[in-house]
Amino acid sequence: MLNRNSQPAIHTLDQISIMEPEKYTLDNGIDVYQFDSGTQDLLMIELIFKAGTWQQEEPFSALRTNLMLREGTKALTSQQISEKLDYYGAHLETSVEKDHAFVTLFTLNKHLTETLTVLEDIIKNASFPEQECSVIIGKQRQTLAINMQKVSYLARTRFTSLLFGRQHPYGQTIQPEDLEINDTDQFARFHRLYYHAANCRMLVAGKIPAGFQMLLQQHFGGNDWLRELQPEVHFAAAPSAEKEIFIQKDDALQSAIRMGREMFNRNHPDFIAMHFLNTLLGGYFGSRLMSNLREDKGFTYGIGSGIVPFDHSGFFFISAEVGSQVTRQAVQEIENELNKLCSEDVNEKELELVRNYLQGSFLRSIDGPFALADRYRDVLLSGYDMNYYNQMLEIERNITPRQLRELAARYLNPKEMYLLIAGKQA
């Protein structure tokens, strides 16, 4: 009989068996990574293209090209596409990041033939109708106007330009003048250059039906959309000479604080250990920054920190919104927490708490085929396989207070960070 009056023992993970995907290649060279798992007759099919802001020549062209994919093809209007997907109970998502673009279909297996036909048409035959483009631009213009009134948006978008430069793909943000461009030929050209078989990988998860590989080959394995890869482009970061920036917003009730620096991506040997250190600092609800600025001082409802990895770089940030009258005090407390990490060892109790939190979070993040696919995507785009996560657990299990202090001294010195505040002068 289970005794509910006593707390179950806490066990750390030594080694876990994480499902690896089955890999195969279509006739035209597209690599497919497939997780055959789950009990529901449901599939996620994701096409991944190197077609992010890193590849664009004109501002906004990567995002708008991706948004326009479902707005019409040579055979179907946007309304017909939506009606077909709704009729078959399917859902389509498109998204763009700094280095990649994604087109993701969620579909019932029994309608796979019909929904793959629609997906194929969207990917290969997007027509970029001018009327639909004007509608998207109007929505983006309205969204931008609203966002420009938010100190959090001003701080977030301006911050990356400080680290990388306004012309760098990682530092670019949409400006109002970018939304005046309505050249659909520009987006058709971007689509032709980057949305093709040689620039594509596929990720599949769910209960795989019989004959699925043959069906993928039929729709996406031909040479009808095989083109040459574009040469790899390179950009040099141009960080701001000013380390402290203030953006005036007189009607703001709060100030948005962004502090951080350029860092590195998953390929760096210190990335996993820095992920652990970041969690301790501001990566979960029990972190030091939350305990200090929310629980103790009452300066904010929430504060956090993070490491954002890109293909060619990455950055570390601390983010919070605080009352205008306590902005400087909040910044001082953030710097105090950074200096403590740089000069003092973390005690074993806190270290164990963060270990347990990270291990529990990881187990939740691989629960189910779609979650597994999400986790695999992260390492796939960095050139790793699922064994990366066992290496991660090993490092997290054995990291020492001295290693954390040395990491903090190397990367989290507040004097080497940029500070951006958006809000009312206090």
Short mmCIF file of C-alpha atoms in Angstrom, two decimals, residues 221-384:
data_model
loop_
_atom_site.label_atom_id
_atom_site.label_comp_id
_atom_site.label_asym_id
_atom_site.label_seq_id
_atom_site.Cartn_x
_atom_site.Cartn_y
_atom_site.Cartn_z
CA GLY A 221 10.72 13.10 -53.86
CA GLY A 222 10.76 14.19 -57.50
CA ASN A 223 13.16 16.47 -59.36
CA ASP A 224 10.42 18.89 -60.39
CA TRP A 225 11.42 21.18 -57.50
CA LEU A 226 15.14 20.40 -57.33
CA ARG A 227 17.35 23.45 -57.82
CA GLU A 228 20.89 24.52 -57.00
CA LEU A 229 21.82 25.60 -53.49
CA GLN A 230 22.68 29.26 -53.04
CA PRO A 231 26.22 30.09 -51.88
CA GLU A 232 26.62 30.43 -48.12
CA VAL A 233 26.55 34.07 -47.06
CA HIS A 234 28.56 35.58 -44.20
CA PHE A 235 28.05 38.70 -42.11
CA ALA A 236 30.29 40.44 -39.62
CA ALA A 237 28.71 41.71 -36.42
CA ALA A 238 28.98 45.48 -35.79
CA PRO A 239 28.15 45.89 -32.09
CA SER A 240 27.33 49.31 -30.72
CA ALA A 241 30.13 51.31 -29.13
CA GLU A 242 27.66 52.52 -26.50
CA LYS A 243 27.11 50.03 -23.69
CA GLU A 244 24.14 51.78 -22.04
CA ILE A 245 21.11 52.94 -24.05
CA PHE A 246 17.93 54.67 -22.93
CA ILE A 247 14.76 54.86 -25.09
CA GLN A 248 12.46 57.65 -23.95
CA LYS A 249 8.73 56.78 -23.65
CA ASP A 250 7.01 59.45 -21.56
CA ASP A 251 3.60 57.77 -21.34
CA ALA A 252 5.00 54.44 -20.11
CA LEU A 253 3.93 53.20 -16.68
CA GLN A 254 6.80 50.73 -16.54
CA SER A 255 10.35 50.52 -17.81
CA ALA A 256 11.58 47.56 -19.82
CA ILE A 257 15.09 46.41 -18.93
CA ARG A 258 17.30 44.35 -21.23
CA MET A 259 20.80 43.41 -20.22
CA GLY A 260 23.13 40.95 -21.90
CA ARG A 261 25.82 40.24 -24.43
CA GLU A 262 26.67 38.27 -27.56
CA MET A 263 27.48 34.68 -26.69
CA PHE A 264 27.58 31.39 -28.61
CA ASN A 265 25.45 28.55 -29.93
CA ARG A 266 25.06 24.86 -29.07
CA ASN A 267 28.34 23.96 -30.79
CA HIS A 268 30.37 25.76 -28.13
CA PRO A 269 31.77 23.45 -25.41
CA ASP A 270 30.43 25.74 -22.64
CA PHE A 271 26.85 25.92 -23.94
CA ILE A 272 25.34 23.17 -21.77
CA ALA A 273 27.04 24.39 -18.61
CA MET A 274 25.92 27.95 -19.39
CA HIS A 275 22.36 26.67 -19.81
CA PHE A 276 22.58 25.28 -16.29
CA LEU A 277 24.01 28.54 -14.93
CA ASN A 278 21.35 30.57 -16.73
CA THR A 279 18.59 28.42 -15.19
CA LEU A 280 19.96 29.10 -11.73
CA LEU A 281 20.17 32.83 -12.43
CA GLY A 282 16.86 33.48 -14.18
CA GLY A 283 15.64 30.46 -16.10
CA TYR A 284 12.82 29.23 -13.86
CA PHE A 285 10.35 30.52 -11.28
CA GLY A 286 12.62 29.73 -8.33
CA SER A 287 15.65 31.45 -9.83
CA ARG A 288 17.78 34.03 -8.05
CA LEU A 289 16.48 36.93 -10.11
CA MET A 290 12.85 35.98 -9.40
CA SER A 291 13.54 35.47 -5.70
CA ASN A 292 15.24 38.84 -5.41
CA LEU A 293 13.35 41.26 -7.67
CA ARG A 294 9.87 39.71 -7.42
CA GLU A 295 9.60 37.86 -4.13
CA ASP A 296 11.87 40.03 -1.97
CA LYS A 297 11.81 43.54 -3.51
CA GLY A 298 8.45 43.48 -5.32
CA PHE A 299 9.92 45.38 -8.29
CA THR A 300 8.30 43.23 -10.99
CA TYR A 301 5.76 40.50 -11.71
CA GLY A 302 8.37 38.57 -13.63
CA ILE A 303 12.01 38.59 -14.62
CA GLY A 304 13.99 36.02 -16.53
CA SER A 305 17.15 35.30 -18.43
CA GLY A 306 17.97 33.13 -21.40
CA ILE A 307 20.51 32.01 -23.97
CA VAL A 308 19.39 32.23 -27.60
CA PRO A 309 21.45 30.06 -29.99
CA PHE A 310 21.59 30.79 -33.72
CA ASP A 311 23.48 28.96 -36.46
CA HIS A 312 26.34 31.46 -36.52
CA SER A 313 26.26 33.03 -33.05
CA GLY A 314 23.97 33.53 -30.06
CA PHE A 315 23.30 35.88 -27.19
CA PHE A 316 22.53 35.99 -23.48
CA PHE A 317 19.86 38.31 -22.08
CA ILE A 318 18.11 39.34 -18.87
CA SER A 319 14.64 40.80 -19.32
CA ALA A 320 12.17 42.48 -16.96
CA GLU A 321 9.54 45.21 -16.75
CA VAL A 322 9.61 47.26 -13.56
CA GLY A 323 8.00 50.40 -12.20
CA SER A 324 9.68 53.55 -13.58
CA GLN A 325 10.51 54.79 -10.08
CA VAL A 326 12.52 51.65 -9.22
CA THR A 327 14.32 51.15 -12.54
CA ARG A 328 17.80 51.99 -11.28
CA GLN A 329 17.35 49.97 -8.10
CA ALA A 330 16.27 46.99 -10.20
CA VAL A 331 19.32 47.30 -12.43
CA GLN A 332 21.53 47.45 -9.36
CA GLU A 333 19.97 44.28 -7.93
CA ILE A 334 20.50 42.47 -11.25
CA GLU A 335 24.15 43.50 -11.21
CA ASN A 336 24.42 42.35 -7.60
CA GLU A 337 23.17 38.89 -8.53
CA LEU A 338 25.62 38.68 -11.43
CA ASN A 339 28.52 39.74 -9.23
CA LYS A 340 27.59 37.12 -6.61
CA LEU A 341 27.73 34.39 -9.24
CA CYS A 342 31.12 35.67 -10.37
CA SER A 343 32.63 35.72 -6.89
CA GLU A 344 30.82 33.16 -4.70
CA ASP A 345 30.27 29.41 -4.93
CA VAL A 346 26.72 28.13 -5.27
CA ASN A 347 25.70 26.05 -2.26
CA GLU A 348 24.95 22.34 -2.73
CA LYS A 349 21.27 22.66 -1.81
CA GLU A 350 20.59 25.20 -4.57
CA LEU A 351 22.71 23.21 -7.00
CA GLU A 352 20.64 20.07 -6.35
CA LEU A 353 17.39 22.02 -6.72
CA VAL A 354 18.37 23.25 -10.18
CA ARG A 355 19.55 19.77 -11.19
CA ASN A 356 16.21 18.24 -10.24
CA TYR A 357 14.28 21.00 -11.98
CA LEU A 358 16.21 20.60 -15.23
CA GLN A 359 15.90 16.81 -15.22
CA GLY A 360 12.15 16.97 -14.58
CA SER A 361 11.70 19.60 -17.28
CA PHE A 362 13.62 17.50 -19.76
CA LEU A 363 11.50 14.40 -19.10
CA ARG A 364 8.33 16.43 -19.66
CA SER A 365 9.77 17.83 -22.87
CA ILE A 366 10.13 14.38 -24.52
CA ASP A 367 6.69 13.09 -23.57
CA GLY A 368 5.00 12.14 -26.82
CA PRO A 369 6.04 11.97 -30.49
CA PHE A 370 5.49 15.66 -31.27
CA ALA A 371 7.52 16.73 -28.23
CA LEU A 372 10.28 14.33 -29.23
CA ALA A 373 10.33 15.83 -32.70
CA ASP A 374 10.59 19.33 -31.26
CA ARG A 375 13.56 18.31 -29.13
CA TYR A 376 15.20 16.56 -32.06
CA ARG A 377 14.77 19.60 -34.30
CA ASP A 378 16.85 21.67 -31.89
CA VAL A 379 19.85 19.35 -32.08
CA LEU A 380 19.39 18.43 -35.75
CA LEU A 381 19.81 22.05 -36.81
CA SER A 382 23.03 22.20 -34.77
CA GLY A 383 24.47 19.03 -36.31
CA TYR A 384 23.83 16.62 -33.40
#
